[in-house]
Amino acid sequence: MSDTLRIENIELPDGGAELRLGGRLTLAAGAAAWDQLRNRCASTASEVRRIDLSALELVDGAGAAELLSLRARRSMAGRPLELVGASEETGQLLDLYGCPNDHTCLKEAPPSPTALEEVGKATVGLLENARDVLDEVGALVSATARAIRRPRSVNWREIPQLMERAGADGVPIIALINFLVGLIIALQAADQLKRYGANVFLADLVGLTMTRELAALMTAIIVAGRSGAAYAAELGTMRVNEEIDALRSLGLDAQRFLVMPRVIALAAVAPLLTLLGMVLGCLGGLVVAMTSLELTPAIYWGELQRAINLLDITEGLTKSVLFAITIVFISCQRGLGTRGGAAGVGRSTTSAVVAILFSLIVLDAIASTLFNSVRNG
Amino acid sequence: MAEERTGTQERGTPVVGEAGLPDTDQKILVRARDLAIGYGRKVIQQSLDFEIRTGAIFAILGGSGCGKSTLLRTLIGMQPPLEGEVEIAGVESLPPPLDTPPPFGVSFQSGALFGSRTLLENVALPLEKWTDLDQRAVEAIALARLRLVGLGGYENYLPAEISGGMQKRAGIARALALEPRLLFLDEPSAGLDPVTSVELDELLKTLNRNLGVTVVLVTHELDSIFRIATRCIMLEKGARGIVALGDPRELRDASDDPRVRRFFNRLPSSA
């Protein structure tokens, strides 16, 4: 039995043409058979009116689908095509794969929205997103008020575990990153300071940058990557697994049961992690001060104490709490709003991390401006 | 009262006695009036009128995509109706109120157990939240619930460590934690092996007979329907309304509606 498709042209008395198929029209015959059939249909000088299947040795489901699709396409173009001579088996297969009408045999053309429609959709999407964020703010505020009235309704039991996951488990990476950031800043500045004989001011530069700004920001970025993404994925999975509905059916509030424990846990550990980041960042600077600028630890430490005041540390710690609340708020909002299975969880997680990073930078700029006004005012 | 389409019951006539109780003793526990369900602007079903009486095992039937689960979510207040209203024990079914024990138990299609908690902790959660019992009593009740659904000895397992059928049974144990008189179940026997499915049906019958729990379940498992359901409504995709309402065995044997006969006799649509 041949594995290929054979096609014979037969002129019909009415001027049209018939294609008589032989061999096999199967998935195994591959693209060559498909192309051969379509090309012969298109290139035959006379109009192909019929396809005779009587000499076909084998047709499978794919072959039947192709024949039906060919017939539907021709019929919709106003050039009807008849399938004749089908054996009993082939006839049954064509019935099985048959369509109620020609349209349903063909793939529906995907909608192609105009640019204006795209802009409209994007705008509606933005407005809906803003509404969801406001909804979540409202829900969280209302949950906080209820939690104050009924402290027992908060899921306190989960908080230690959440603090451990977000805090203790994150210490090594946060310590290392902040140490390296302090070291890099010092390395970049060391040459310039040496040139002006201002070696000792390395402590001022590293100390102020780390305490006011970078310890809080770098720590928040790592926390966003570790805990923020985890919260969005966890709550998103709970949403698609109906666990959030199950909570509601038990009379429990997702805000108080899931979101508030995370807010409390992260707001508690973020300042501690940031404080650790400040210390490690300054130690990174010390390594460069000792190796490149020949400063002693005592001189570096003395200069640090002179340069940094309580307001600088307060600025870093305040930012860390703001960042922590932002991380939990956005990740939980995206997680609880998840739709559409595993892909939806992925989308929520990505969207949460991007939104958190953007919000952290904006929030940092606002907080820095405010603290600068306090410092200068 | 929903209009009977099968000829086995006329509009307004009393419902056939369920769970062996005379009709006059049976209260209407759930009532749906002119209900339209769907998402956003998409109406999936409309003009749904029916009642569920205390002591019934009431099945919501139909093929995939006909709105069975959406109807269940609307009945339990998880989804607002597009039109009409649902009453449970004479009170409008809104989203279950927070800060009060839930008025009924719900078992979701996937079990919806909390993945980070053991089976015991899952079942104990509603007891911890809504009773003032000490931990020892809570654990004793939760263990008894797990034994009731055949999960004794699995109390320290996490949901991911047990099979899908066991997760569903654990979900039912959690739904039963607070002794509800009304239990909603979404596709309880879908995806279960035949033996587990029969065991689950027996459990529901026991709960109904011995504890007086009214059961409302969404399913398309015919064997299960004939084994346990005392009454049912049938929905069909695109039909926009109840296709049939009544005793499933009577519908199978006496309905002259081809859609009902096809469904109950497992006939393909071309037949």
XYZ file of C-alpha atoms in Angstrom:
648
model
C 0.000 0.000 0.000
C 1.450 3.386 -0.998
C 1.981 6.029 1.681
C 1.375 8.864 -0.740
C -1.637 10.542 -2.221
C -2.299 10.149 -5.919
C -4.470 12.646 -7.813
C -5.867 12.129 -11.280
C -7.591 14.880 -13.303
C -10.742 13.993 -15.177
C -12.528 16.437 -17.452
C -16.284 16.477 -16.970
C -18.681 16.792 -19.909
C -19.999 20.123 -18.542
C -16.557 21.727 -18.763
C -15.682 21.292 -15.116
C -13.107 18.940 -13.638
C -13.078 16.060 -11.207
C -10.126 15.061 -9.043
C -9.930 11.326 -8.464
C -7.935 10.590 -5.325
C -5.981 7.383 -4.775
C -3.504 6.169 -2.164
C -3.731 7.576 1.331
C -5.028 10.843 2.692
C -3.802 10.581 6.259
C -1.947 12.575 8.881
C 1.076 10.351 8.230
C 1.064 11.386 4.552
C 2.070 14.807 5.856
C 2.060 18.302 4.448
C 3.011 17.063 0.971
C -0.390 15.396 0.498
C -2.215 18.466 1.811
C -0.306 20.832 -0.471
C -0.755 18.499 -3.408
C -4.526 18.424 -2.962
C -4.883 22.176 -2.491
C -2.578 23.016 -5.383
C -4.401 20.687 -7.744
C -7.697 22.241 -6.710
C -6.364 25.719 -7.334
C -4.267 25.090 -10.448
C -6.497 22.858 -12.518
C -7.427 24.736 -15.678
C -11.089 23.758 -15.451
C -13.170 24.443 -12.351
C -12.933 21.499 -9.958
C -16.503 20.498 -9.163
C -16.070 17.050 -7.667
C -13.598 15.013 -5.698
C -13.970 11.288 -6.205
C -12.910 9.326 -3.136
C -13.728 5.842 -4.461
C -10.112 4.885 -5.166
C -8.731 6.118 -1.837
C -7.150 3.287 0.121
C -7.261 5.032 3.480
C -8.624 8.270 4.926
C -8.162 9.134 8.598
C -9.768 11.863 10.728
C -7.229 14.465 9.632
C -7.867 13.622 5.983
C -11.631 13.870 6.480
C -11.215 17.251 8.225
C -9.104 18.527 5.318
C -11.660 17.401 2.734
C -14.509 19.028 4.673
C -12.549 22.224 5.162
C -11.710 22.337 1.443
C -15.366 21.870 0.556
C -16.455 24.555 3.050
C -13.878 27.061 1.794
C -14.928 26.543 -1.829
C -18.598 26.685 -0.963
C -18.177 29.995 0.880
C -16.364 31.363 -2.169
C -19.413 30.445 -4.291
C -17.663 27.491 -5.977
C -19.416 24.402 -4.640
C -17.425 21.202 -4.447
C -18.933 17.726 -4.206
C -17.324 14.792 -2.419
C -18.411 11.598 -4.195
C -17.661 7.907 -4.206
C -16.846 7.647 -0.512
C -16.700 4.105 0.839
C -18.920 3.258 3.797
C -16.042 3.815 6.262
C -15.010 7.105 4.665
C -18.648 8.238 4.582
C -18.994 7.527 8.294
C -15.800 9.423 9.001
C -17.022 12.423 6.990
C -20.324 12.330 8.917
C -18.453 12.140 12.203
C -16.325 15.160 11.365
C -19.160 16.921 9.551
C -20.273 20.435 10.424
C -23.818 21.813 10.547
C -22.786 24.539 8.108
C -19.748 25.703 6.179
C -18.861 28.445 8.660
C -18.369 26.026 11.545
C -15.925 23.942 9.448
C -13.525 26.873 9.254
C -11.626 28.734 11.898
C -13.407 31.889 12.911
C -11.360 34.933 11.996
C -10.014 36.457 15.211
C -11.397 39.921 15.897
C -9.026 42.635 14.776
C -9.835 45.705 16.858
C -9.046 49.125 15.477
C -6.447 51.356 17.138
C -9.282 53.384 18.672
C -10.841 50.241 20.139
C -7.452 49.196 21.541
C -7.035 52.617 23.200
C -10.574 52.393 24.552
C -9.991 48.912 25.944
C -6.715 49.981 27.560
C -8.409 53.013 29.123
C -11.269 50.918 30.489
C -8.670 48.455 31.793
C -6.835 51.247 33.605
C -10.054 52.576 35.118
C -11.068 49.083 36.222
C -7.640 48.581 37.742
C -7.949 51.892 39.608
C -11.402 50.853 40.837
C -10.017 47.491 42.032
C -7.223 49.258 43.912
C -9.738 51.611 45.552
C -11.952 48.628 46.394
C -9.003 46.923 48.040
C -8.058 50.087 49.975
C -11.642 50.334 51.195
C -11.754 46.644 52.120
C -8.467 46.872 54.013
C -9.510 50.013 55.920
C -12.857 48.450 56.776
C -11.133 45.208 57.818
C -8.732 47.183 60.020
C -11.657 48.899 61.747
C -13.388 45.538 62.277
C -10.151 43.991 63.515
C -9.763 46.747 66.115
C -13.328 46.104 67.303
C -12.875 42.319 67.221
C -9.164 41.511 67.594
C -9.961 37.804 67.853
C -11.160 37.817 64.248
C -7.595 38.413 63.021
C -5.641 35.286 62.198
C -2.894 35.933 64.791
C -1.753 32.318 64.733
C -0.194 32.665 61.316
C 1.835 35.797 62.118
C 4.936 34.182 63.722
C 5.299 31.825 60.792
C 4.894 34.686 58.311
C 7.472 36.747 60.213
C 9.897 33.856 60.075
C 9.399 33.362 56.346
C 9.674 37.060 55.458
C 12.234 37.971 58.117
C 14.573 35.276 59.415
C 14.630 33.316 56.141
C 15.530 36.491 54.251
C 18.379 37.603 56.504
C 21.298 36.025 54.566
C 20.359 37.464 51.169
C 19.417 40.875 52.589
C 22.656 41.049 54.585
C 24.756 40.082 51.575
C 23.045 42.475 49.143
C 23.276 45.462 51.485
C 26.920 44.669 52.300
C 27.718 44.581 48.580
C 25.789 47.795 47.876
C 27.768 49.591 50.613
C 30.980 48.158 49.201
C 30.149 49.202 45.619
C 29.249 52.779 46.600
C 32.508 53.037 48.544
C 34.536 51.606 45.664
C 33.029 54.074 43.194
C 33.645 57.024 45.510
C 37.060 56.051 46.902
C 39.166 57.271 43.960
C 37.457 60.654 43.794
C 37.712 61.227 47.546
C 41.388 60.194 47.572
C 42.120 62.729 44.834
C 40.859 65.563 47.073
C 42.278 64.141 50.293
C 38.774 63.639 51.632
C 39.226 59.965 52.523
C 37.397 60.224 55.823
C 34.231 61.468 54.136
C 33.692 57.997 52.685
C 31.992 57.183 55.993
C 29.610 60.149 55.514
C 28.778 59.116 51.951
C 28.167 55.438 52.654
C 26.493 56.052 56.015
C 24.017 58.671 54.808
C 23.188 56.828 51.573
C 22.589 53.559 53.329
C 20.609 54.887 56.298
C 18.422 57.389 54.477
C 17.909 55.570 51.234
C 19.470 52.394 50.051
C 19.108 50.018 52.996
C 15.332 50.534 53.011
C 15.032 50.426 49.227
C 17.283 47.411 48.612
C 15.662 45.515 51.468
C 12.196 46.339 50.113
C 13.188 45.197 46.618
C 14.401 41.858 47.968
C 11.327 41.493 50.168
C 9.160 42.289 47.132
C 10.901 39.558 45.145
C 10.712 37.014 47.948
C 7.580 37.743 49.953
C 5.566 39.983 47.600
C 5.753 37.489 44.746
C 5.051 34.636 47.156
C 1.966 36.371 48.602
C 0.555 37.138 45.143
C 1.134 33.559 43.972
C -0.181 32.047 47.215
C -3.364 34.111 47.308
C -3.814 33.726 43.552
C -3.617 29.947 43.887
C -6.058 30.087 46.780
C -8.424 32.123 44.627
C -8.351 29.699 41.680
C -8.618 26.694 44.035
C -11.800 28.204 45.552
C -10.094 28.512 48.955
C -11.048 32.196 49.190
C -14.689 31.244 48.519
C -14.364 28.502 51.130
C -13.137 31.085 53.655
C -16.111 33.298 52.856
C -18.478 30.345 53.202
C -17.090 29.797 56.705
C -17.969 33.386 57.579
C -14.298 34.434 57.550
C -12.999 37.615 55.957
C -10.068 37.160 53.569
C -8.801 40.615 54.551
C -8.537 39.770 58.229
C -7.630 36.149 57.737
C -5.022 36.527 55.016
C -4.099 40.145 54.344
C -3.839 41.645 57.847
C -1.515 38.952 59.227
C 0.804 39.635 56.295
C 0.640 43.401 56.822
C 1.459 42.978 60.523
C 4.211 40.432 59.915
C 5.954 42.392 57.173
C 5.557 45.783 58.882
C 7.188 44.240 61.955
C 10.149 42.583 60.256
C 10.894 45.169 57.544
C 12.419 47.782 59.952
C 14.560 45.088 61.557
C 15.799 43.878 58.183
C 16.431 47.486 57.118
C 18.395 48.170 60.308
C 20.491 45.112 59.541
C 20.920 46.401 55.979
C 22.147 49.783 57.271
C 24.779 48.116 59.463
C 25.933 45.719 56.757
C 26.062 48.508 54.137
C 28.302 50.571 56.424
C 30.494 47.503 56.987
C 30.845 47.173 53.200
C 32.081 50.759 53.167
C 34.494 50.009 55.995
C 36.147 47.220 53.982
C 36.922 49.699 51.162
C 37.971 52.410 53.665
C 40.505 50.035 55.207
C 41.814 48.496 51.986
C 41.803 51.452 49.571
C 41.867 54.576 51.739
C 43.948 53.336 54.678
C 41.391 54.463 57.237
C 41.216 52.665 60.560
C 37.922 51.230 61.851
C 37.996 53.737 64.733
C 38.281 56.740 62.391
C 35.562 55.355 60.073
C 33.255 54.625 63.018
C 33.877 58.049 64.581
C 33.061 59.813 61.309
C 29.935 57.685 60.874
C 28.695 58.698 64.347
C 29.327 62.351 63.537
C 27.587 62.177 60.132
C 24.482 60.177 60.911
C 21.763 61.438 63.232
C 18.533 59.965 64.512
C 16.451 61.600 61.764
C 18.454 59.753 59.086
C 17.773 56.403 60.731
C 14.126 57.362 61.295
C 13.826 58.200 57.594
C 15.109 54.750 56.592
C 12.931 52.924 59.102
C 9.791 54.921 58.244
C 10.315 54.182 54.586
C 10.772 50.496 55.366
C 7.359 50.327 57.063
C 5.699 52.222 54.194
C 7.376 49.921 51.689
C 6.293 46.821 53.611
C 2.644 47.913 53.680
C 2.815 48.750 49.961
C 4.299 45.334 49.154
C 1.627 43.443 51.056
C -1.173 45.631 49.792
C -0.269 45.291 46.098
C 0.643 41.605 46.228
C -2.538 40.667 48.090
C -4.693 42.845 45.849
C -3.257 41.185 42.739
C -3.429 37.732 44.303
C -7.044 38.038 45.427
C -8.011 39.433 42.014
C -6.573 36.447 40.147
C -8.694 34.980 37.370
C -8.084 32.101 35.016
C -6.142 29.196 36.506
C -2.391 28.680 36.545
C -1.753 31.267 33.817
C -3.742 33.785 35.886
C -1.558 33.108 38.932
C 1.534 33.750 36.795
C 0.059 36.990 35.466
C -0.884 38.172 38.964
C 2.575 37.450 40.316
C 4.375 39.261 37.498
C 1.970 42.163 37.654
C 2.363 42.383 41.451
C 6.181 42.509 41.301
C 6.202 45.145 38.537
C 3.596 47.287 40.320
C 5.439 46.963 43.633
C 8.805 48.018 42.161
C 7.223 50.996 40.435
C 5.344 52.005 43.582
C 8.447 51.650 45.764
C 10.418 54.100 43.620
C 7.547 56.618 43.497
C 6.951 56.293 47.234
C 10.667 56.625 47.915
C 10.825 59.850 45.916
C 7.856 61.304 47.819
C 9.191 60.250 51.233
C 12.700 61.552 50.467
C 11.268 64.916 49.427
C 9.213 65.151 52.617
C 12.147 64.217 54.868
C 14.393 66.712 53.055
C 11.872 69.461 53.735
C 11.780 68.456 57.415
C 15.581 68.439 57.542
C 15.912 71.822 55.823
C 12.880 73.399 57.424
C -43.150 26.549 42.602
C -41.440 25.828 39.341
C -43.496 24.792 36.402
C -43.256 21.082 35.837
C -42.388 20.334 32.211
C -42.674 16.579 32.383
C -46.279 16.121 33.110
C -45.545 14.322 36.347
C -46.570 17.289 38.445
C -48.845 20.257 37.884
C -48.039 23.850 38.782
C -48.883 24.598 42.385
C -49.463 21.030 43.465
C -47.770 19.891 46.656
C -44.276 18.527 46.441
C -44.036 14.764 46.877
C -42.956 13.929 50.432
C -39.214 13.795 50.890
C -37.080 11.887 53.342
C -40.194 9.984 54.370
C -41.835 13.028 55.950
C -45.412 14.022 55.168
C -45.513 17.060 52.958
C -47.330 19.193 55.491
C -44.441 18.819 57.955
C -41.841 20.014 55.517
C -40.748 23.619 55.581
C -39.422 25.392 52.561
C -35.745 25.858 53.317
C -34.531 27.362 50.046
C -36.659 29.298 47.607
C -35.556 30.748 44.250
C -37.922 33.222 42.628
C -37.662 34.269 38.990
C -33.919 33.910 39.226
C -31.550 34.949 36.437
C -27.920 33.928 36.839
C -24.749 34.741 34.963
C -21.641 36.903 34.918
C -21.715 40.607 34.143
C -24.077 40.989 31.223
C -23.917 37.342 30.231
C -27.117 35.574 31.239
C -26.583 31.828 31.617
C -30.015 30.870 32.943
C -33.161 32.803 33.684
C -36.733 32.328 34.959
C -35.599 29.800 37.555
C -38.308 29.153 40.138
C -38.018 26.300 42.585
C -38.177 25.338 46.243
C -36.122 22.985 48.348
C -37.794 21.489 51.399
C -36.229 20.474 54.669
C -34.965 16.915 54.571
C -34.523 16.715 50.805
C -31.519 15.583 48.854
C -31.928 17.999 46.007
C -29.833 17.645 42.864
C -29.125 20.350 40.306
C -28.506 18.506 37.050
C -27.439 19.253 33.545
C -24.607 18.952 31.083
C -21.375 20.926 31.163
C -21.728 24.685 30.820
C -25.466 24.846 31.607
C -24.928 26.961 34.755
C -25.220 24.378 37.542
C -22.243 25.651 39.528
C -23.217 29.271 38.850
C -26.670 28.500 40.266
C -25.089 26.955 43.355
C -22.846 29.995 43.836
C -25.919 32.219 43.513
C -27.873 30.124 46.035
C -25.094 30.450 48.617
C -24.753 34.184 47.998
C -21.261 34.048 46.491
C -22.583 35.563 43.315
C -25.377 38.127 43.086
C -28.368 37.120 40.961
C -28.845 39.145 37.783
C -32.579 39.136 38.540
C -34.917 37.633 41.100
C -34.023 36.484 44.580
C -32.990 33.545 46.706
C -34.270 32.977 50.214
C -32.733 30.572 52.685
C -34.970 29.837 55.677
C -36.997 32.892 54.758
C -34.015 35.248 54.693
C -32.588 36.691 51.514
C -29.338 34.937 50.624
C -26.746 37.661 50.436
C -23.010 37.008 50.683
C -22.688 35.031 53.952
C -22.360 37.631 56.721
C -18.960 38.143 58.279
C -18.471 37.849 62.027
C -21.334 35.376 62.405
C -21.248 31.609 61.992
C -22.230 30.607 58.450
C -25.889 29.578 58.072
C -24.993 26.516 55.980
C -22.067 24.308 55.005
C -20.501 24.395 51.561
C -18.256 21.808 49.970
C -16.541 23.082 46.853
C -15.738 21.129 43.708
C -12.028 20.772 44.433
C -12.430 20.404 48.185
C -10.901 23.907 48.564
C -8.893 22.837 51.597
C -6.335 25.302 52.937
C -3.073 23.905 51.635
C -0.865 25.034 54.505
C -3.069 23.364 57.148
C -3.436 19.706 58.006
C -6.806 18.018 57.559
C -7.443 18.355 61.283
C -6.588 22.071 61.222
C -8.834 22.564 58.183
C -11.821 20.987 59.925
C -11.008 22.662 63.241
C -10.829 26.164 61.731
C -14.569 26.993 61.795
C -14.837 25.522 65.298
C -11.941 27.675 66.524
C -13.485 30.764 64.977
C -17.112 30.333 65.922
C -17.181 28.448 69.222
C -15.633 29.064 72.625
C -14.591 25.432 72.997
C -11.063 24.719 74.200
C -8.496 23.243 71.838
C -8.996 19.719 73.155
C -12.728 19.769 72.474
C -12.217 21.363 69.058
C -9.751 18.632 68.109
C -12.073 15.901 69.364
C -14.938 17.231 67.219
C -12.715 17.711 64.191
C -11.383 14.154 64.545
C -14.935 12.815 64.796
C -15.881 14.688 61.613
C -12.895 13.214 59.809
C -13.824 9.723 61.021
C -17.381 10.326 59.805
C -16.112 10.858 56.256
C -13.726 7.896 56.488
C -10.561 9.898 57.058
C -9.689 8.701 60.556
C -5.915 8.406 60.806
C -5.302 11.087 58.158
C -5.699 14.056 60.499
C -2.041 15.096 60.274
C -1.821 14.896 56.495
C -1.640 18.016 54.367
C -4.175 18.257 51.514
C -1.421 17.766 48.943
C -0.547 14.414 50.516
C -3.944 12.776 49.946
C -5.978 11.859 46.861
C -8.631 14.042 45.201
C -11.449 11.893 46.604
C -10.063 12.195 50.114
C -9.750 15.964 49.681
C -13.416 16.144 48.708
C -14.390 14.113 51.763
C -12.247 16.354 53.971
C -14.004 19.360 52.416
C -17.332 17.813 53.413
C -16.012 17.201 56.955
C -15.081 20.891 57.191
C -18.486 21.912 55.815
C -20.101 19.778 58.531
C -17.936 21.162 61.335
C -20.551 23.546 62.697
C -23.488 21.083 62.439
C -25.249 22.850 59.565
C -28.812 21.818 58.774
C -28.218 22.648 55.125
C -25.292 21.431 53.069
C -24.373 22.593 49.550
C -22.033 20.433 47.491
C -20.540 21.214 44.108
C -19.874 18.094 42.022
C -19.041 15.889 45.003
C -18.454 12.713 43.020
C -16.861 14.154 39.865
C -13.543 12.476 39.136
C -13.915 9.859 41.857
C -13.529 6.139 41.270
C -16.821 4.186 41.373
C -16.218 2.746 44.853
C -15.329 6.100 46.413
C -18.287 7.666 44.626
C -20.684 5.098 46.129
C -19.125 5.608 49.569
C -19.630 9.352 49.251
C -23.255 8.848 48.252
C -23.796 6.581 51.245
C -22.252 9.241 53.477
C -24.648 11.888 52.140
C -27.603 9.563 52.643
C -26.462 8.882 56.210
C -26.094 12.585 56.940
C -29.520 13.212 55.494
C -31.240 10.303 57.275
C -29.461 10.288 60.630
C -28.517 13.926 61.159
C -31.415 15.471 59.254
C -29.119 17.464 56.968
C -30.795 18.873 53.871
C -28.436 18.348 50.953
C -28.277 20.428 47.784
C -25.813 19.084 45.270
C -24.690 19.953 41.786
C -23.889 16.898 39.717
C -24.157 15.209 36.371
C -23.363 11.728 37.669
C -26.536 9.802 36.861
C -25.725 6.798 39.063
C -25.266 9.090 42.010
C -28.470 10.995 41.226
C -30.586 7.834 41.137
C -28.942 6.513 44.300
C -29.519 9.497 46.534
C -31.510 12.398 45.090
C -35.107 12.698 46.237
C -35.764 15.590 43.922
C -33.956 17.461 41.161
C -34.065 20.238 38.652
C -32.510 19.856 35.242
C -30.914 22.728 33.345
C -29.703 22.738 29.774
C -27.261 25.030 28.033
C -29.185 27.581 25.993
C -32.587 26.492 27.346
C -32.925 29.548 29.644
C -35.118 28.004 32.298
C -35.734 24.780 34.170
C -36.067 21.920 31.725
C -37.497 19.519 34.300
C -38.253 19.349 37.985
C -39.242 16.340 40.032
C -38.151 12.932 41.267
C -35.229 11.832 39.077
C -36.535 8.272 38.727
C -39.963 9.515 37.647
C -38.370 11.905 35.170
C -36.299 9.092 33.707
C -39.280 6.792 33.330
C -42.136 9.142 32.520
C -40.849 12.360 30.976
C -41.930 13.003 27.407
C -39.396 15.810 26.960
C -36.733 14.477 24.563
C -33.995 16.512 26.321
C -34.853 14.920 29.648
C -35.080 11.416 28.190
C -31.760 11.921 26.427
C -30.039 13.074 29.611
C -31.443 10.423 31.927
C -30.975 7.593 29.442
C -27.459 8.682 28.393
C -28.426 9.074 24.750
C -26.254 11.099 22.358
C -27.813 14.268 20.958
C -28.170 12.681 17.500
C -30.377 9.896 18.870
